[in-house]
Every structure is written in C-alpha cells, then in structure tokens.
Short mmCIF file of C-alpha atoms (C1' of nucleotides) in Angstrom, two decimals:
data_model
loop_
_atom_site.label_atom_id
_atom_site.label_comp_id
_atom_site.label_asym_id
_atom_site.label_seq_id
_atom_site.Cartn_x
_atom_site.Cartn_y
_atom_site.Cartn_z
CA UNK W 1 131.75 67.81 85.73
CA UNK W 2 129.33 67.49 88.67
CA UNK W 3 127.13 70.29 87.51
CA UNK W 4 124.27 67.85 87.05
CA UNK W 5 123.54 67.69 90.74
CA UNK W 6 123.82 71.40 91.46
CA UNK W 7 120.40 72.96 91.32
CA UNK W 8 120.76 76.10 89.25
CA UNK W 9 120.17 79.23 91.27
CA UNK W 10 117.60 80.44 88.80
CA UNK W 11 115.42 77.42 89.47
CA UNK W 12 116.05 77.81 93.17
CA UNK W 13 114.70 81.35 93.04
CA UNK W 14 111.65 80.34 91.05
CA UNK W 15 110.81 77.60 93.53
CA UNK W 16 111.27 79.84 96.54
CA UNK W 17 109.10 82.47 94.88
CA UNK W 18 106.43 79.93 93.98
CA UNK W 19 106.19 78.80 97.59
CA UNK W 20 106.02 82.29 99.02
CA UNK W 21 103.52 83.47 96.40
CA UNK W 22 101.30 80.56 97.40
CA UNK W 23 101.55 81.27 101.11
CA UNK W 24 101.38 85.06 101.08
CA UNK W 25 100.28 86.16 97.64
CA UNK W 26 102.37 87.91 95.00
CA UNK W 27 101.70 91.46 96.12
CA UNK W 28 102.79 90.97 99.73
CA UNK W 29 105.89 88.92 98.93
CA UNK W 30 109.03 91.01 98.57
CA UNK W 31 112.13 90.22 96.55
CA UNK W 32 114.03 90.31 99.83
CA UNK W 33 111.79 87.51 101.14
CA UNK W 34 112.44 85.44 98.04
CA UNK W 35 116.18 86.07 98.03
CA UNK W 36 116.40 85.05 101.68
CA UNK W 37 114.37 81.87 101.10
CA UNK W 38 116.54 80.94 98.14
CA UNK W 39 119.68 81.88 100.09
CA UNK W 40 121.01 84.38 97.59
CA UNK W 41 121.73 88.08 97.98
CA UNK W 42 119.01 90.53 97.03
CA UNK W 43 121.08 92.08 94.28
CA UNK W 44 121.69 88.68 92.67
CA UNK W 45 118.03 88.31 91.83
CA UNK W 46 118.53 90.87 89.09
CA UNK W 47 121.24 88.81 87.49
CA UNK W 48 118.63 86.16 86.70
CA UNK W 49 115.50 88.26 86.32
CA UNK W 50 115.19 91.74 84.93
CA UNK W 51 112.27 92.65 87.24
CA UNK W 52 109.85 91.23 89.77
CA UNK W 53 107.27 90.79 87.00
CA UNK W 54 109.80 88.76 85.06
CA UNK W 55 110.21 86.43 88.04
CA UNK W 56 106.45 86.21 88.47
CA UNK W 57 106.23 85.22 84.83
CA UNK W 58 108.67 82.37 85.41
CA UNK W 59 106.65 81.19 88.38
CA UNK W 60 103.48 81.03 86.27
CA UNK W 61 105.44 79.07 83.69
CA UNK W 62 106.60 76.65 86.34
CA UNK W 63 103.02 76.19 87.52
CA UNK W 64 101.98 75.50 83.94
CA UNK W 65 104.68 72.85 83.64
CA UNK W 66 103.52 71.26 86.88
CA UNK W 67 100.02 71.00 85.48
CA UNK W 68 101.39 69.54 82.26
CA UNK W 69 103.28 66.85 84.19
CA UNK W 70 100.22 66.16 86.32
CA UNK W 71 98.14 65.64 83.21
CA UNK W 72 100.77 63.45 81.60
CA UNK W 73 100.80 61.23 84.66
CA UNK W 74 97.05 60.60 84.36
CA UNK W 75 97.43 59.44 80.79
CA UNK W 76 98.68 56.05 82.01
CA UNK W 77 95.17 55.37 83.34
CA UNK W 78 93.05 53.65 80.72
CA UNK W 79 89.55 54.86 81.59
CA UNK W 80 88.87 58.60 81.16
CA UNK W 81 86.48 58.49 84.10
CA UNK W 82 89.23 57.13 86.33
CA UNK W 83 91.59 59.80 85.00
CA UNK W 84 89.19 62.52 86.12
CA UNK W 85 88.74 60.76 89.43
CA UNK W 86 92.49 60.65 89.89
CA UNK W 87 92.66 64.37 89.24
CA UNK W 88 90.16 65.02 92.02
CA UNK W 89 92.26 62.85 94.31
CA UNK W 90 95.24 65.15 93.75
CA UNK W 91 93.32 67.84 95.61
CA UNK W 92 92.54 65.38 98.41
CA UNK W 93 96.22 64.50 98.75
CA UNK W 94 97.16 68.16 99.06
CA UNK W 95 94.19 69.06 101.23
CA UNK W 96 96.28 70.15 104.21
CA UNK W 97 98.33 72.72 102.33
CA UNK W 98 95.42 73.89 100.17
CA UNK W 99 93.27 74.41 103.26
CA UNK W 100 95.89 76.83 104.52
CA UNK W 101 96.71 78.80 101.38
CA UNK W 102 94.27 77.76 98.67
CA UNK W 103 95.10 76.12 95.35
CA UNK W 104 98.68 77.05 94.37
CA UNK W 105 97.59 77.53 90.76
CA UNK W 106 94.23 79.18 91.28
CA UNK W 107 95.38 81.71 93.84
CA UNK W 108 98.23 83.15 91.78
CA UNK W 109 96.34 83.03 88.47
CA UNK W 110 93.41 84.87 89.99
CA UNK W 111 95.54 87.48 91.68
CA UNK W 112 97.35 88.27 88.45
CA UNK W 113 94.39 88.00 86.10
CA UNK W 114 92.38 90.44 88.20
CA UNK W 115 94.89 93.22 87.63
CA UNK W 116 94.11 93.07 83.90
CA UNK W 117 97.78 93.87 83.42
CA UNK W 118 100.30 92.38 80.99
CA UNK W 119 100.59 89.19 83.09
CA UNK W 120 96.90 88.40 83.01
CA UNK W 121 97.05 86.62 79.68
CA UNK W 122 99.97 84.54 80.89
CA UNK W 123 97.99 83.69 84.02
CA UNK W 124 95.23 82.00 82.01
CA UNK W 125 97.54 79.36 80.56
CA UNK W 126 97.78 76.83 83.40
CA UNK W 127 94.02 77.04 83.73
CA UNK W 128 93.41 76.64 80.03
CA UNK W 129 95.60 73.55 79.98
CA UNK W 130 93.64 71.92 82.77
CA UNK W 131 90.26 72.91 81.39
CA UNK W 132 90.98 71.62 77.91
CA UNK W 133 92.28 68.33 79.23
CA UNK W 134 89.15 67.79 81.31
CA UNK W 135 86.93 68.60 78.38
CA UNK W 136 88.76 66.00 76.31
CA UNK W 137 88.15 63.38 78.99
CA UNK W 138 84.45 64.11 79.11
CA UNK W 139 84.28 63.94 75.36
CA UNK W 140 85.91 60.49 75.49
CA UNK W 141 83.21 59.57 78.01
CA UNK W 142 80.61 60.46 75.42
CA UNK W 143 79.39 63.66 77.04
CA UNK W 144 79.36 65.37 73.65
CA UNK W 145 78.09 68.96 73.71
CA UNK W 146 78.04 68.99 77.47
CA UNK W 147 81.76 68.31 77.76
CA UNK W 148 82.76 71.94 78.14
CA UNK W 149 80.12 72.51 80.82
CA UNK W 150 81.26 69.47 82.71
CA UNK W 151 84.89 70.52 82.48
CA UNK W 152 84.01 73.95 83.77
CA UNK W 153 82.04 72.36 86.58
CA UNK W 154 84.79 70.07 87.84
CA UNK W 155 87.50 72.74 87.66
CA UNK W 156 85.46 75.44 89.31
CA UNK W 157 84.33 73.00 91.99
CA UNK W 158 87.96 72.19 92.79
CA UNK W 159 88.90 75.86 92.78
CA UNK W 160 85.91 76.85 94.86
CA UNK W 161 86.47 74.22 97.51
CA UNK W 162 90.14 75.17 97.75
CA UNK W 163 89.16 78.79 98.32
CA UNK W 164 86.43 77.96 100.81
CA UNK W 165 88.56 75.50 102.75
CA UNK W 166 91.34 78.10 102.92
CA UNK W 167 88.95 80.73 104.29
CA UNK W 168 88.00 78.39 107.14
CA UNK W 169 91.29 76.54 107.37
CA UNK W 170 89.44 73.22 107.27
CA UNK W 171 91.05 70.47 105.21
CA UNK W 172 88.11 68.09 105.68
CA UNK W 173 85.99 70.35 103.52
CA UNK W 174 88.11 69.34 100.56
CA UNK W 175 87.70 65.62 101.13
CA UNK W 176 83.98 66.12 101.64
CA UNK W 177 83.52 67.96 98.34
CA UNK W 178 85.82 65.49 96.59
CA UNK W 179 83.51 62.63 97.59
CA UNK W 180 80.62 64.60 96.14
CA UNK W 181 82.53 65.06 92.88
CA UNK W 182 83.47 61.39 92.68
CA UNK W 183 79.83 60.40 93.03
CA UNK W 184 78.87 62.90 90.38
CA UNK W 185 81.50 61.50 88.00
CA UNK W 186 79.83 58.09 88.21
CA UNK W 187 76.58 59.59 86.90
CA UNK W 188 78.13 60.92 83.69
CA UNK O 1 67.90 119.12 109.82
CA UNK O 2 68.94 117.74 106.44
CA UNK O 3 71.55 115.39 107.82
CA UNK O 4 69.48 112.44 106.68
CA UNK O 5 70.45 112.89 103.06
CA UNK O 6 74.15 113.55 103.63
CA UNK O 7 76.02 110.31 103.29
CA UNK O 8 78.42 110.18 106.22
CA UNK O 9 82.04 110.32 105.12
CA UNK O 10 82.85 107.21 107.08
CA UNK O 11 80.43 105.20 105.00
CA UNK O 12 81.73 106.89 101.87
CA UNK O 13 85.25 105.71 102.68
CA UNK O 14 84.10 102.17 103.41
CA UNK O 15 82.28 101.97 100.09
CA UNK O 16 85.18 103.36 98.11
CA UNK O 17 87.51 100.92 99.85
CA UNK O 18 85.17 98.00 99.22
CA UNK O 19 85.10 98.78 95.51
CA UNK O 20 88.84 99.16 95.19
CA UNK O 21 89.55 96.06 97.26
CA UNK O 22 87.33 94.13 94.91
CA UNK O 23 88.99 95.46 91.78
CA UNK O 24 92.63 95.44 92.88
CA UNK O 25 92.86 93.44 96.07
CA UNK O 26 93.56 94.73 99.56
CA UNK O 27 97.34 94.58 99.41
CA UNK O 28 97.72 96.63 96.25
CA UNK O 29 95.18 99.29 97.20
CA UNK O 30 96.69 102.28 98.99
CA UNK O 31 95.01 104.62 101.41
CA UNK O 32 95.75 107.39 98.93
CA UNK O 33 93.71 105.51 96.30
CA UNK O 34 90.82 105.14 98.71
CA UNK O 35 90.95 108.76 99.88
CA UNK O 36 90.94 109.96 96.28
CA UNK O 37 88.01 107.72 95.33
CA UNK O 38 86.03 108.90 98.36
CA UNK O 39 87.07 112.49 97.65
CA UNK O 40 88.60 113.16 101.05
CA UNK O 41 92.14 114.11 101.97
CA UNK O 42 94.57 111.36 102.85
CA UNK O 43 95.02 112.61 106.40
CA UNK O 44 91.27 112.58 107.01
CA UNK O 45 91.13 108.83 106.71
CA UNK O 46 92.79 108.64 110.12
CA UNK O 47 90.03 110.70 111.69
CA UNK O 48 87.61 107.84 110.97
CA UNK O 49 89.89 104.81 111.12
CA UNK O 50 92.87 104.26 113.35
CA UNK O 51 94.72 102.17 110.74
CA UNK O 52 94.37 100.52 107.36
CA UNK O 53 93.50 97.25 109.08
CA UNK O 54 90.73 99.02 110.91
CA UNK O 55 89.27 100.18 107.60
CA UNK O 56 89.64 96.70 106.14
CA UNK O 57 87.73 95.39 109.13
CA UNK O 58 84.87 97.78 108.40
CA UNK O 59 84.79 96.65 104.79
CA UNK O 60 84.47 93.00 105.83
CA UNK O 61 81.66 94.03 108.13
CA UNK O 62 79.93 95.82 105.31
CA UNK O 63 80.24 92.71 103.13
CA UNK O 64 78.74 90.66 105.93
CA UNK O 65 75.81 93.05 106.16
CA UNK O 66 75.30 92.83 102.41
CA UNK O 67 75.10 89.05 102.68
CA UNK O 68 72.67 89.37 105.58
CA UNK O 69 70.39 91.61 103.54
CA UNK O 70 70.70 89.29 100.54
CA UNK O 71 69.60 86.37 102.68
CA UNK O 72 66.76 88.33 104.24
CA UNK O 73 65.45 89.16 100.79
CA UNK O 74 65.22 85.46 99.86
CA UNK O 75 63.10 84.74 102.91
CA UNK O 76 60.07 86.15 101.12
CA UNK O 77 60.19 83.18 98.77
CA UNK O 78 58.10 80.31 100.10
CA UNK O 79 59.90 77.25 98.71
CA UNK O 80 63.44 76.63 100.01
CA UNK O 81 64.45 75.21 96.64
CA UNK O 82 63.41 78.44 94.95
CA UNK O 83 65.31 80.41 97.58
CA UNK O 84 68.50 78.55 96.69
CA UNK O 85 67.77 79.02 93.02
CA UNK O 86 67.33 82.73 93.57
CA UNK O 87 70.70 82.84 95.32
CA UNK O 88 72.36 81.31 92.28
CA UNK O 89 70.64 83.90 90.10
CA UNK O 90 72.33 86.67 92.09
CA UNK O 91 75.64 85.49 90.66
CA UNK O 92 74.14 85.47 87.16
CA UNK O 93 72.95 89.06 87.58
CA UNK O 94 76.40 90.19 88.63
CA UNK O 95 78.21 88.01 86.10
CA UNK O 96 79.81 90.93 84.24
CA UNK O 97 81.49 92.44 87.27
CA UNK O 98 82.39 89.06 88.81
CA UNK O 99 83.97 87.93 85.56
CA UNK O 100 86.33 90.90 85.82
CA UNK O 101 87.28 90.83 89.49
CA UNK O 102 85.83 87.68 91.03
CA UNK O 103 83.26 87.44 93.80
CA UNK O 104 83.46 90.60 95.93
CA UNK O 105 83.07 88.54 99.09
CA UNK O 106 85.19 85.53 98.20
CA UNK O 107 88.17 87.48 96.92
CA UNK O 108 88.63 89.66 99.99
CA UNK O 109 87.86 86.89 102.48
CA UNK O 110 90.37 84.59 100.84
CA UNK O 111 93.08 87.23 100.64
CA UNK O 112 92.73 88.06 104.32
CA UNK O 113 92.19 84.52 105.59
CA UNK O 114 95.34 83.30 103.86
CA UNK O 115 97.53 85.64 105.85
CA UNK O 116 96.47 83.81 109.03
CA UNK O 117 96.64 87.22 110.68
CA UNK O 118 94.28 88.85 113.16
CA UNK O 119 91.75 89.62 110.39
CA UNK O 120 91.42 86.04 109.23
CA UNK O 121 88.80 85.13 111.80
CA UNK O 122 86.80 88.20 110.86
CA UNK O 123 87.07 87.19 107.21
CA UNK O 124 85.26 83.90 107.79
CA UNK O 125 82.06 85.57 108.98
CA UNK O 126 80.39 86.55 105.68
CA UNK O 127 81.13 83.03 104.43
CA UNK O 128 79.82 81.37 107.56
CA UNK O 129 76.60 83.32 107.29
CA UNK O 130 76.04 82.20 103.72
CA UNK O 131 77.03 78.60 104.36
CA UNK O 132 74.77 78.21 107.38
CA UNK O 133 71.83 79.72 105.56
CA UNK O 134 72.26 77.31 102.63
CA UNK O 135 72.50 74.36 104.98
CA UNK O 136 69.24 75.40 106.60
CA UNK O 137 67.52 75.51 103.21
CA UNK O 138 68.71 72.03 102.32
CA UNK O 139 67.54 70.77 105.67
CA UNK O 140 64.10 72.22 104.97
CA UNK O 141 64.22 70.34 101.67
CA UNK O 142 64.69 67.14 103.61
CA UNK O 143 68.34 66.57 102.75
CA UNK O 144 69.06 65.64 106.37
CA UNK O 145 72.67 64.57 107.01
CA UNK O 146 73.71 65.62 103.53
CA UNK O 147 72.67 69.23 104.07
CA UNK O 148 76.14 70.45 105.06
CA UNK O 149 77.72 68.72 102.06
CA UNK O 150 75.19 70.24 99.72
CA UNK O 151 75.69 73.70 101.23
CA UNK O 152 79.42 73.36 100.81
CA UNK O 153 78.91 72.25 97.23
CA UNK O 154 76.73 75.15 96.15
CA UNK O 155 78.88 77.79 97.82
CA UNK O 156 82.16 76.42 96.55
CA UNK O 157 80.69 76.04 93.07
CA UNK O 158 79.69 79.71 93.08
CA UNK O 159 83.08 80.76 94.42
CA UNK O 160 84.96 78.55 91.99
CA UNK O 161 83.08 79.74 88.94
CA UNK O 162 83.62 83.36 89.98
CA UNK O 163 87.34 82.74 90.26
CA UNK O 164 87.56 80.82 87.00
CA UNK O 165 85.47 83.34 85.07
CA UNK O 166 87.65 86.14 86.42
CA UNK O 167 90.82 84.37 85.29
CA UNK O 168 89.47 84.20 81.74
CA UNK O 169 87.35 87.33 81.87
CA UNK O 170 84.39 85.40 80.49
CA UNK O 171 81.02 86.24 82.01
CA UNK O 172 79.21 83.47 80.08
CA UNK O 173 81.05 80.89 82.17
CA UNK O 174 79.04 82.03 85.17
CA UNK O 175 75.69 81.65 83.44
CA UNK O 176 76.74 78.26 82.14
CA UNK O 177 77.68 76.93 85.56
CA UNK O 178 74.58 78.52 87.06
CA UNK O 179 72.40 76.49 84.69
CA UNK O 180 74.23 73.38 85.83
CA UNK O 181 73.56 74.27 89.47
CA UNK O 182 69.88 74.97 88.81
CA UNK O 183 69.48 71.55 87.22
CA UNK O 184 71.27 69.96 90.14
CA UNK O 185 68.98 71.73 92.62
CA UNK O 186 65.98 70.04 90.97
CA UNK O 187 67.45 66.61 91.73
CA UNK O 188 67.68 67.19 95.50
"C1'" DG N 1 128.43 85.50 89.07
"C1'" DT N 2 127.80 87.15 93.60
"C1'" DC N 3 127.97 90.43 96.82
"C1'" DT N 4 127.26 95.25 99.47
"C1'" DA N 5 125.70 99.75 99.26
"C1'" DT N 6 122.54 102.92 97.81
"C1'" DA N 7 119.35 105.64 94.89
"C1'" DC N 8 114.53 106.54 94.26
"C1'" DA N 9 109.58 106.09 94.57
"C1'" DG N 10 106.00 105.17 97.21
"C1'" DT N 11 103.14 103.97 101.70
"C1'" DG N 12 101.26 103.98 106.36
"C1'" DA N 13 100.92 106.97 109.83
"C1'" DT N 14 101.40 111.50 112.56
"C1'" DA N 15 101.59 116.61 113.51
"C1'" DG N 16 99.57 120.61 113.48
"C1'" DA N 17 97.36 124.75 111.00
"C1'" DC N 18 92.76 126.21 109.96
"C1'" DG M 1 86.35 117.89 111.05
"C1'" DT M 2 89.26 118.63 107.23
"C1'" DC M 3 93.22 119.85 105.31
"C1'" DT M 4 98.60 120.15 104.04
"C1'" DA M 5 103.07 118.85 105.18
"C1'" DT M 6 106.10 115.62 106.63
"C1'" DC M 7 108.29 111.61 109.06
"C1'" DA M 8 109.85 106.90 109.19
"C1'" DC M 9 110.06 103.00 106.81
"C1'" DT M 10 109.81 99.58 103.15
"C1'" DG M 11 110.30 97.98 98.41
"C1'" DT M 12 112.06 97.83 93.66
"C1'" DA M 13 115.80 98.52 91.12
"C1'" DT M 14 120.68 99.99 90.01
"C1'" DA M 15 125.83 100.75 90.61
"C1'" DG M 16 129.90 99.01 91.19
"C1'" DA M 17 133.50 96.35 94.02
"C1'" DC M 18 135.29 91.74 94.12
#
DNA sequence: GTCTATACAGTGATAGAC
DNA sequence: GTCTATCACTGTATAGAC
C-alpha cells in the first residue's frame, strides 16, 4: 500500500549516477559522490550493486531505455523524413545541457568503449539502437543502399556537434548545425 | 656535442603521456603509467613538471602544435577545396587508431573542457585553430556568410565519426563518412 | 535494508640520498 | 638530474551493528 509512489532507491541511485557520469565522466565520479546525490549512505550502494562496474552497467541500460522511448515517441509521426527531423530537434531542445557536458549517451559510451574492457560491448547498444532506427527511416525514404551511410552521417553529425559545442561551451553551435542537418534531410 | 640526437626527457614524457591519454583518457592514466612508458622514475616526473595538471597542459600544447603543423602542410596545396579534402584524408589515414581510441585531439579536449576547470580554456585552443583554418578555406571558396557553418559542419562530422567508430571499433565507418564529406565538398 | 566503521590498494606529491 | 622511499590522502569494497 502506497509503494507505488515511492521511487525505489535502486532507481534513485542509477539516476544520480547517470547525471554525475554525464557531468563529470565515469572515471572521475566516485561512489561517495553518487551516494550523496542519491541521499543514501555509501555502504548502502553495495546492497543494490555488487560493484561500481555493475552500477555503470545499469546506467548504460537506462540510457538504452531512454533511447528506446525516444524512438518510440517518433513513431507517431507519419513521414519518416519528419521523424528524422524530430530526432535532430531533440538535440536542439537539449542544447544548453549538451553544450556543457556533451551528449549524455555519446560521452559515456565513448568513455567505456575506449577502455576495450568488459563494458565496451554493453556501451555499443544504445548507439546501435539509434543507428539502426535511423537506417530504417532512410530506407523508408527510398535511400536504398545509401541508408547506412546516411544513418552514420546523421548520428555522427549529432555526436560531433555535441562534442564540439561542449569543448567551447556554446549552445548556439548545436542549433546552427541542426539547421544544416534539416536542410540536408530535405535533399534526400 | 651530440646533444642534438638525444631526445630530451621532457619531450619523452610529454609524448608518452599523449599516447596514454589518447588510449585510456586523462583521468584513468596515472603518473606511474606515464613514467614507466617514458622509462623514467616516478619521482623524476616532478623534476620536469610541477604537477599532473602541468603535464596535461604540455600535452594539450603538443596537440596544438601538431594541428599547426598539419595545417601548415596543407598550405602547399593550391586549391582551398583540395586543402579541405586533404584534411579529411588525414582522418582516413589514421582510421585504424581512431577507431580504437577516438580522435587524439577531440577526446582529450572534450574530457578536459567538460570539467569546466582551469584547463578547459586551454583545451579549446587546438580546436579553435582547426575551426578557424577551415572557415578561412570556405571563405576562399566563396562561401561567404556560410563559411562558419560549413567549418563547424566538417569539424563536427570528423569528430563525430571518430567517436562513433571508436564506440563500435569499426575503422571502415571513418572511410565511409569521409567519402560522404568529400562528395559534399564538391557541392560547395 | 540501512547505517557506521574500517580494511586495503592505489595515487599525487615530497624528501632526500646519490 | 635521477633515483628510492615514503607521506598524506582518496577510492573501492567489506564487516558488522542496528
């Protein structure tokens, strides 16, 4: 009774970790930081997660789910071109936060994939989801063989502009590149 | 007498650090790692650098110089369009290493800029150099007002594809996106 | 389940012999 | 200049009371 409205502590920890990983990176974020942000004791973290890597794994999973929901939301749009345009607009909407810390998905996936450790395979999943969805949209647009190239282009453009805008801390860079991408989409 | 061929230890440390920062990131690379790679004792690092941050600063500076030399080399090409094309080809040449660890400039600049610490301003410089040079080339091509947008597009495309290829560990992604960029350059 | 206390392994940085 | 030894501190992880 009433346990529907209590956010489970496990989720609370994952969300706090996700935010801190985005702002500071995985390597520089300590479990003490996360515990404090989630308002639980340091020792309690190990009741929910057997290690830091285990928590990191849950964060990647949460990011993957976010992407999945994002994609699902676009499916209500009838035209595949408009769906891709709407995806680009997501970056524009988040341009202020992305210009500070980069893309929340790209930054963590890159940091973990680069290590070539056990988490690197896991880190490809949110990306794969997004890439495959884009390719499908281009295919629906009749791009045929070029669909995978186009998908790669739009995703890497969004990732690259997030990185570049974060380096300079300039949110307008994202809107500028987004306009460029929207124009390009019309030519497909 | 003969000191021309002895690589100064300071440079040796900077190069070892640059390599490790690229492969593992700044945060996860220890001074012990760097000292071992440069074949000097841990304590000796502090004879040349007053802190880890000081060494990091030197690495950024070295990256900036590398970009400066890269740009200078393109100046021998007469057509600005070909100069930009040659820049893209640099990423293709290094596609194997970039597909493992990302762009050596982008990864470190992003990691440091995100912290919003004292090194973040320093970390923008290699990027600024590259961006300004590209804008100048587009201006020479007659792109006028659009030159800054085009410069942003080419740089963020190169950064984004490096990041994406590194996530998946697929070097062919870089060549694929490079072809796309080369075709785009012809339309300017 | 949640907490405090603590063990244990690094890590940046310093001291001082040679 | 280059080294070894060590300090002070932080971070992950565990033990055990409640």
